[in-house]
Short mmCIF file of C-alpha atoms in Angstrom, two decimals:
data_model
loop_
_atom_site.label_atom_id
_atom_site.label_comp_id
_atom_site.label_asym_id
_atom_site.label_seq_id
_atom_site.Cartn_x
_atom_site.Cartn_y
_atom_site.Cartn_z
CA MET I 1 15.43 -7.29 -14.64
CA THR I 2 18.35 -7.21 -12.20
CA THR I 3 17.32 -7.18 -8.55
CA ALA I 4 19.08 -6.28 -5.32
CA PRO I 5 18.37 -7.26 -1.69
CA SER I 6 16.11 -4.82 0.14
CA ASP I 7 15.66 -4.09 3.84
CA MET I 8 12.03 -4.06 5.04
CA SER I 9 12.70 -3.12 8.66
CA PHE I 10 10.07 -1.08 10.50
CA SER I 11 10.13 1.47 13.34
CA VAL I 12 7.59 3.37 15.43
CA GLN I 13 7.62 6.84 16.99
CA VAL I 14 4.75 7.72 19.34
CA PRO I 15 4.78 11.09 21.16
CA GLY I 16 3.77 11.24 24.81
CA ALA I 17 3.63 7.47 25.27
CA GLY I 18 5.33 7.48 28.66
CA PRO I 19 3.83 7.89 32.14
CA ALA I 20 1.62 11.01 32.45
CA GLY I 21 2.18 11.71 28.74
CA ALA I 22 5.93 12.21 29.09
CA HIS I 23 8.57 10.93 26.67
CA ALA I 24 8.16 9.64 23.13
CA LEU I 25 8.22 5.92 22.44
CA GLU I 26 10.76 4.73 19.87
CA TRP I 27 11.46 1.18 18.79
CA SER I 28 12.31 -0.90 15.74
CA GLY I 29 11.81 -4.61 15.10
CA SER I 30 15.15 -5.43 13.46
CA SER I 31 16.80 -7.02 16.51
CA LEU I 32 16.64 -7.11 20.30
CA GLY I 33 18.99 -4.13 20.33
CA THR I 34 16.62 -2.05 18.19
CA VAL I 35 13.49 -3.26 19.98
CA PHE I 36 15.03 -1.84 23.15
CA ALA I 37 16.72 1.15 21.50
CA GLN I 38 15.19 3.03 24.44
CA ARG I 39 16.57 1.13 27.41
CA ARG I 40 13.68 2.32 29.58
CA ASN I 41 11.40 0.00 27.60
CA LEU I 42 13.04 -2.95 29.36
CA LEU I 43 11.20 -1.82 32.50
CA ARG I 44 7.96 -0.65 30.88
CA PRO I 45 5.21 -3.23 31.54
CA ARG I 46 2.95 -1.97 28.73
CA PHE I 47 5.77 -2.28 26.21
CA LEU I 48 6.71 -5.78 27.34
CA GLY I 49 3.03 -6.73 27.26
CA MET I 50 2.81 -5.45 23.69
CA LEU I 51 5.65 -7.75 22.65
CA CYS I 52 3.86 -10.74 24.17
CA GLU I 53 0.66 -9.75 22.37
CA LEU I 54 2.61 -9.52 19.11
CA LEU I 55 3.54 -13.20 19.38
CA ARG I 56 -0.07 -14.13 20.21
CA PHE I 57 -1.28 -12.04 17.27
CA ASN I 58 1.10 -13.80 14.86
CA ARG I 59 -0.07 -17.23 16.00
CA LEU I 60 -3.74 -16.26 15.73
CA CYS I 61 -3.38 -14.76 12.25
CA THR I 62 -1.41 -17.75 10.99
CA GLN I 63 -4.30 -19.98 12.07
CA LEU I 64 -6.80 -17.71 10.32
CA ALA I 65 -4.73 -17.65 7.13
CA THR I 66 -4.48 -21.43 6.94
CA ARG I 67 -7.91 -22.49 8.17
CA GLY I 68 -9.95 -19.40 9.01
CA ASP I 69 -13.68 -19.41 8.32
CA ASP I 70 -15.32 -16.83 6.06
CA ASP I 71 -17.22 -15.12 8.89
CA ALA I 72 -14.00 -14.40 10.77
CA LEU I 73 -12.22 -13.12 7.66
CA VAL I 74 -14.89 -10.55 6.72
CA ARG I 75 -15.02 -9.06 10.22
CA PRO I 76 -13.64 -5.47 10.48
CA LEU I 77 -10.20 -5.31 12.08
CA GLY I 78 -11.50 -3.14 14.93
CA ASP I 79 -14.00 -5.85 15.91
CA PHE I 80 -11.28 -8.49 15.56
CA LEU I 81 -9.00 -6.65 17.99
CA ASP I 82 -11.83 -6.12 20.48
CA HIS I 83 -12.96 -9.74 20.28
CA HIS I 84 -9.48 -11.07 21.04
CA GLY I 85 -8.73 -8.53 23.76
CA PHE I 86 -5.72 -6.78 22.23
CA SER I 87 -4.59 -3.76 24.24
CA GLU I 88 -4.41 -0.11 23.24
CA ALA I 89 -0.61 -0.34 23.44
CA PHE I 90 -0.58 -3.19 20.92
CA ARG I 91 -2.90 -1.28 18.58
CA HIS I 92 -1.09 2.05 18.62
CA TRP I 93 2.50 0.93 19.16
CA TYR I 94 2.61 -1.95 16.66
CA PHE I 95 -0.50 -3.10 14.78
CA LEU I 96 -1.85 0.12 13.28
CA PRO I 97 1.62 1.58 12.55
CA MET I 98 2.58 -1.59 10.68
CA LEU I 99 -0.57 -1.59 8.55
CA GLY I 100 -0.27 2.16 7.98
CA CYS I 101 3.21 1.58 6.57
CA ILE I 102 1.97 -1.16 4.26
CA TRP I 103 -1.09 0.62 2.85
CA SER I 104 -0.28 4.34 3.37
CA CYS I 105 -3.67 4.74 4.99
CA PRO I 106 -4.73 6.63 8.17
CA THR I 107 -4.61 4.27 11.12
CA ASP I 108 -8.22 4.96 12.11
CA GLN I 109 -9.38 3.86 8.66
CA MET I 110 -7.41 0.63 9.01
CA LEU I 111 -9.79 -0.50 11.75
CA ARG I 112 -12.54 -0.74 9.11
CA PHE I 113 -10.49 -3.01 6.83
CA PRO I 114 -11.66 -6.65 6.70
CA VAL I 115 -9.51 -9.17 8.53
CA ALA I 116 -8.91 -10.99 5.23
CA THR I 117 -6.97 -8.06 3.73
CA MET I 118 -4.48 -8.03 6.58
CA VAL I 119 -4.22 -11.75 7.29
CA ARG I 120 -3.70 -12.92 3.72
CA PHE I 121 -1.18 -10.23 2.85
CA CYS I 122 0.87 -10.63 6.03
CA HIS I 123 0.83 -14.43 5.78
CA ASN I 124 1.81 -14.48 2.09
CA HIS I 125 4.68 -12.04 2.70
CA GLY I 126 6.10 -13.75 5.79
CA LEU I 127 5.19 -10.93 8.17
CA LEU I 128 3.60 -13.23 10.76
CA GLN I 129 6.87 -14.81 11.82
CA VAL I 130 9.57 -13.33 14.02
CA GLN I 131 12.35 -15.53 12.66
CA ASP I 132 13.21 -16.80 9.16
CA ARG I 133 11.46 -13.98 7.35
CA PRO I 134 11.96 -14.02 3.57
CA GLN I 135 14.57 -11.81 1.92
CA TRP I 136 12.84 -9.01 0.02
CA HIS I 137 14.30 -7.68 -3.24
CA THR I 138 13.97 -4.49 -5.24
CA VAL I 139 14.67 -3.69 -8.88
CA ALA I 140 18.26 -2.47 -9.15
CA GLY I 141 18.22 1.17 -10.19
CA GLY I 142 14.62 1.74 -9.13
CA ALA I 143 11.19 1.22 -10.63
CA HIS I 144 11.92 3.47 -13.60
CA GLN I 145 14.15 0.67 -14.93
CA TYR I 146 11.24 -1.63 -15.70
CA VAL I 147 9.07 1.28 -16.83
CA ALA I 148 11.75 2.13 -19.40
CA ARG I 149 11.92 -1.53 -20.47
CA LEU I 150 8.15 -1.63 -21.01
CA LEU I 151 8.18 1.61 -22.98
CA GLN I 152 10.63 0.11 -25.47
CA GLY I 153 7.84 -2.08 -26.85
CA LEU I 154 4.99 0.42 -26.72
CA ASP I 155 3.62 3.20 -28.87
CA ALA I 156 3.52 5.47 -25.82
CA ARG I 157 1.72 8.83 -26.02
CA LEU I 158 3.15 10.77 -23.09
CA ALA I 159 1.43 13.92 -21.81
CA THR I 160 -1.69 12.96 -23.79
CA PRO I 161 -4.50 12.48 -21.25
CA VAL I 162 -7.49 10.48 -22.43
CA GLU I 163 -10.56 12.67 -22.34
CA ARG I 164 -13.16 9.94 -22.79
CA VAL I 165 -13.67 6.38 -23.97
CA ARG I 166 -16.71 5.76 -26.17
CA ARG I 167 -17.86 2.24 -27.01
CA ASP I 168 -20.34 0.64 -29.38
CA GLU I 169 -21.13 -2.93 -30.44
CA ALA I 170 -18.09 -3.20 -32.73
CA SER I 171 -15.33 -0.86 -31.50
CA VAL I 172 -13.82 1.43 -28.90
CA TYR I 173 -13.13 5.11 -29.62
CA ILE I 174 -10.44 6.94 -27.66
CA HIS I 175 -10.75 10.73 -27.52
CA ALA I 176 -7.46 12.46 -26.63
CA ALA I 177 -5.65 15.67 -27.58
CA GLY I 178 -8.53 16.78 -29.78
CA ALA I 179 -8.41 13.62 -31.92
CA THR I 180 -10.35 10.35 -32.00
CA GLU I 181 -8.92 6.90 -32.75
CA ARG I 182 -10.78 3.62 -33.19
CA PHE I 183 -9.61 0.34 -31.61
CA ASP I 184 -10.89 -3.21 -31.29
CA ALA I 185 -10.56 -3.20 -27.49
CA VAL I 186 -9.19 -1.15 -24.62
CA VAL I 187 -7.37 -2.05 -21.41
CA LEU I 188 -7.82 0.64 -18.77
CA ALA I 189 -4.67 0.16 -16.66
CA VAL I 190 -5.37 3.08 -14.34
CA HIS I 191 -6.96 3.67 -10.93
CA SER I 192 -10.55 2.46 -10.82
CA ASP I 193 -11.95 5.95 -10.24
CA GLN I 194 -9.93 7.27 -13.20
CA ALA I 195 -11.30 4.48 -15.40
CA LEU I 196 -14.84 5.35 -14.39
CA ARG I 197 -14.33 9.03 -15.23
CA MET I 198 -13.00 8.14 -18.69
CA LEU I 199 -15.96 5.99 -19.66
CA GLU I 200 -18.73 7.62 -21.64
CA HIS I 201 -21.98 6.02 -20.51
CA PRO I 202 -20.58 3.47 -18.03
CA THR I 203 -22.90 0.58 -17.25
CA ALA I 204 -24.61 0.30 -13.87
CA GLN I 205 -22.28 -2.57 -13.00
CA GLU I 206 -19.19 -0.54 -13.94
CA GLN I 207 -20.40 2.30 -11.76
CA ALA I 208 -21.02 -0.05 -8.84
CA VAL I 209 -17.66 -1.86 -9.03
CA LEU I 210 -15.28 0.92 -10.09
CA GLY I 211 -16.98 3.47 -7.86
CA ALA I 212 -16.77 1.30 -4.74
CA ILE I 213 -13.02 1.75 -4.22
CA ARG I 214 -11.98 4.86 -2.33
CA TYR I 215 -8.57 6.53 -2.57
CA GLN I 216 -6.42 8.24 0.06
CA ALA I 217 -4.52 11.36 -1.03
CA ASN I 218 -0.93 11.43 0.25
CA ARG I 219 1.81 14.05 -0.04
CA ALA I 220 5.38 12.75 -0.43
CA ILE I 221 8.50 14.86 0.15
CA LEU I 222 11.95 13.72 -1.00
CA HIS I 223 14.60 15.25 1.28
CA THR I 224 17.73 14.82 3.41
CA ASP I 225 16.49 16.26 6.74
CA THR I 226 17.16 13.46 9.25
CA THR I 227 15.56 15.32 12.18
CA VAL I 228 12.27 13.59 11.32
CA MET I 229 13.79 10.18 12.10
CA PRO I 230 13.78 8.57 15.56
CA ARG I 231 16.04 10.35 18.04
CA HIS I 232 17.83 7.08 18.80
CA ARG I 233 19.81 6.06 15.71
CA ALA I 234 19.42 2.41 16.69
CA ALA I 235 15.67 2.78 16.07
CA TRP I 236 16.10 3.92 12.46
CA ALA I 237 14.57 1.50 9.95
CA ALA I 238 13.66 1.33 6.28
CA TRP I 239 10.02 2.17 7.05
CA ASN I 240 9.51 4.60 9.94
CA TYR I 241 6.03 5.38 11.27
CA GLU I 242 5.48 8.58 13.26
CA ARG I 243 2.21 9.08 15.10
CA SER I 244 0.83 12.62 15.19
CA ALA I 245 0.11 14.19 18.57
CA ASP I 246 -2.90 15.80 16.87
CA GLY I 247 -5.73 13.24 16.86
CA VAL I 248 -7.57 14.97 14.01
CA ARG I 249 -4.45 14.91 11.84
CA GLU I 250 -3.77 11.27 12.68
CA SER I 251 -7.31 10.40 11.56
CA ALA I 252 -6.84 12.21 8.24
CA SER I 253 -3.48 10.84 7.07
CA VAL I 254 -0.60 8.58 8.05
CA CYS I 255 2.96 9.88 8.54
CA LEU I 256 5.78 7.66 7.29
CA HIS I 257 9.47 8.25 6.66
CA TYR I 258 11.13 5.92 4.13
CA TRP I 259 14.91 5.64 4.41
CA LEU I 260 15.72 5.09 0.75
CA ASN I 261 19.33 4.07 1.39
CA ARG I 262 18.03 1.00 3.22
CA LEU I 263 15.35 0.21 0.66
CA GLN I 264 17.53 0.57 -2.45
CA PRO I 265 21.28 0.40 -3.17
CA LEU I 266 21.75 4.14 -3.63
CA PRO I 267 25.26 5.27 -4.70
CA PHE I 268 25.86 7.68 -1.79
CA ALA I 269 26.15 7.58 1.99
CA GLN I 270 24.06 10.61 2.96
CA PRO I 271 20.63 9.49 4.23
CA VAL I 272 17.92 10.20 1.64
CA LEU I 273 14.35 10.13 2.90
CA VAL I 274 10.83 10.21 1.55
CA SER I 275 8.36 11.55 4.10
CA LEU I 276 4.69 10.82 3.54
CA ASN I 277 2.42 13.46 5.13
CA PRO I 278 5.10 14.64 7.60
CA VAL I 279 3.76 15.82 10.95
CA ARG I 280 6.86 17.94 11.64
CA GLY I 281 8.40 20.65 9.53
CA ILE I 282 11.16 19.72 7.06
CA ASP I 283 14.05 22.08 6.38
CA PRO I 284 13.18 23.69 2.99
CA MET I 285 16.88 23.78 2.09
CA ARG I 286 16.97 19.97 2.26
CA VAL I 287 13.89 19.32 0.12
CA LEU I 288 14.67 17.67 -3.24
CA GLY I 289 11.14 17.23 -4.56
CA GLU I 290 7.45 16.97 -3.67
CA PHE I 291 4.88 14.60 -5.13
CA ASP I 292 1.17 13.79 -4.75
CA TYR I 293 -0.17 10.24 -4.77
CA ASP I 294 -3.54 8.53 -4.39
CA HIS I 295 -3.49 5.13 -2.71
CA PRO I 296 -6.45 2.70 -2.80
CA VAL I 297 -8.23 2.05 0.50
CA PHE I 298 -8.82 -1.70 0.88
CA ASP I 299 -11.88 -1.65 3.09
CA ILE I 300 -14.81 -4.07 2.97
CA GLY I 301 -16.37 -2.25 0.01
CA ALA I 302 -13.14 -2.50 -1.98
CA MET I 303 -12.78 -6.21 -1.31
CA ALA I 304 -16.35 -6.81 -2.48
CA ALA I 305 -15.64 -4.79 -5.65
CA GLN I 306 -12.52 -6.86 -6.37
CA ARG I 307 -14.58 -10.05 -6.26
CA ARG I 308 -16.97 -8.56 -8.86
CA LEU I 309 -14.23 -7.32 -11.21
CA PRO I 310 -14.25 -10.49 -13.39
CA GLN I 311 -17.87 -9.68 -14.29
CA LEU I 312 -16.67 -6.49 -16.03
CA GLN I 313 -13.80 -7.97 -18.01
CA GLY I 314 -14.47 -7.97 -21.75
CA VAL I 315 -17.87 -6.27 -21.56
CA TRP I 316 -18.11 -3.63 -24.30
CA HIS I 317 -14.56 -4.57 -25.43
CA THR I 318 -13.17 -3.16 -22.16
CA TRP I 319 -10.68 -4.71 -19.74
CA TYR I 320 -9.37 -3.43 -16.43
CA ALA I 321 -6.00 -3.71 -14.71
CA GLY I 322 -4.25 -2.02 -11.83
CA ALA I 323 -2.70 -2.49 -8.42
CA TRP I 324 -6.12 -1.68 -6.94
CA ALA I 325 -7.23 -5.15 -8.10
CA GLY I 326 -4.81 -6.73 -5.59
CA TYR I 327 -3.10 -5.27 -2.52
CA GLY I 328 -1.96 -2.00 -4.09
CA PHE I 329 1.66 -2.88 -4.87
CA HIS I 330 3.67 -2.89 -8.11
CA GLU I 331 3.53 -6.68 -8.19
CA ASP I 332 -0.27 -6.53 -7.98
CA GLY I 333 -0.38 -4.20 -10.95
CA LEU I 334 1.84 -6.59 -12.92
CA GLN I 335 -0.30 -9.63 -12.07
CA SER I 336 -3.48 -7.72 -12.88
CA GLY I 337 -2.07 -6.67 -16.25
CA TYR I 338 -1.08 -10.25 -17.12
CA ARG I 339 -4.55 -11.44 -16.14
CA ALA I 340 -6.31 -8.85 -18.30
CA ALA I 341 -4.04 -9.63 -21.27
CA ASP I 342 -4.63 -13.38 -20.94
CA LEU I 343 -8.41 -12.90 -20.82
CA LEU I 344 -8.39 -10.53 -23.79
CA LEU I 345 -6.25 -12.84 -25.95
CA ALA I 346 -8.33 -15.87 -24.97
CA GLN I 347 -11.47 -14.08 -26.12
CA TRP I 348 -9.89 -13.18 -29.45
CA ARG I 349 -8.70 -16.77 -29.97
CA ARG I 350 -12.24 -18.03 -29.37
CA ARG I 351 -13.58 -15.59 -31.96
CA GLU I 352 -10.99 -16.68 -34.52
CA ALA I 353 -11.81 -20.32 -33.91
CA ALA I 354 -15.57 -19.78 -34.24
#
């Protein structure tokens, strides 16, 4: 697949972050100019303190990633922040917005994630360094390019939802569209909760592992209404977090605005945005499409379930794959699929050799 450089810059909008609740905070981490897109932040002690804490946080997490003990890595993020004395400004102006952008999860829920989820991902992806960050790439033409490539070698049955998967000692039976087909094995490359719903008579272990991972519903709107972006153009980034002034709403969902022109080489100059759970109204005349997604929540229960997933592989001729088995990204889905295929083929080779 042909790839193109991608921009993974990040910005934050927080309403009422100034003295006595006045003024919105806006900043982006691309350069010193974007960090201080609001010149008043040069004289704001809490903002300058947050930047110092950011450097301390990066050093601490790098140490944990390279030589952290297990007890520290399983601690919830909220306890981690309390233990190391990170301020409210650091939490709400940088840390939680950054993680919300990565995992499309309400910021309050992020505090229950284990330290390991955050530390390992950020370290592996070069997010714990201010300088010399790796160049990210995207598939040229968008994700549908590799989906189309995969479909070329598949007997794909589109718009044919699987109603149930029945298994016995010798085979797997797929019930779909009023018909039943028999197979030697099945790979359930879907969300874990979807896999569990498909299974007829799931085992107790399947129920425990697949049922342990929760999902966050998110609404995405494709549009061209730039009024949702930071007021200062210098603060615009590829990923733009906007905190809701409504605490209940902030606890229920995260608001993000993706600037697609920065993420992908789109063939036009007009800004095209995807807003996830927007907290402000979007001009209906500028809406191009609306979509619903479910994103896995990588809390302590999910991490424990991931560690138990190998125990399910191959039992009752059933294998599991999906981004939920990693960090929730396309690459995790790919790696999970390769792993399931390797295990399945290895089992078949052993049977043939026996």
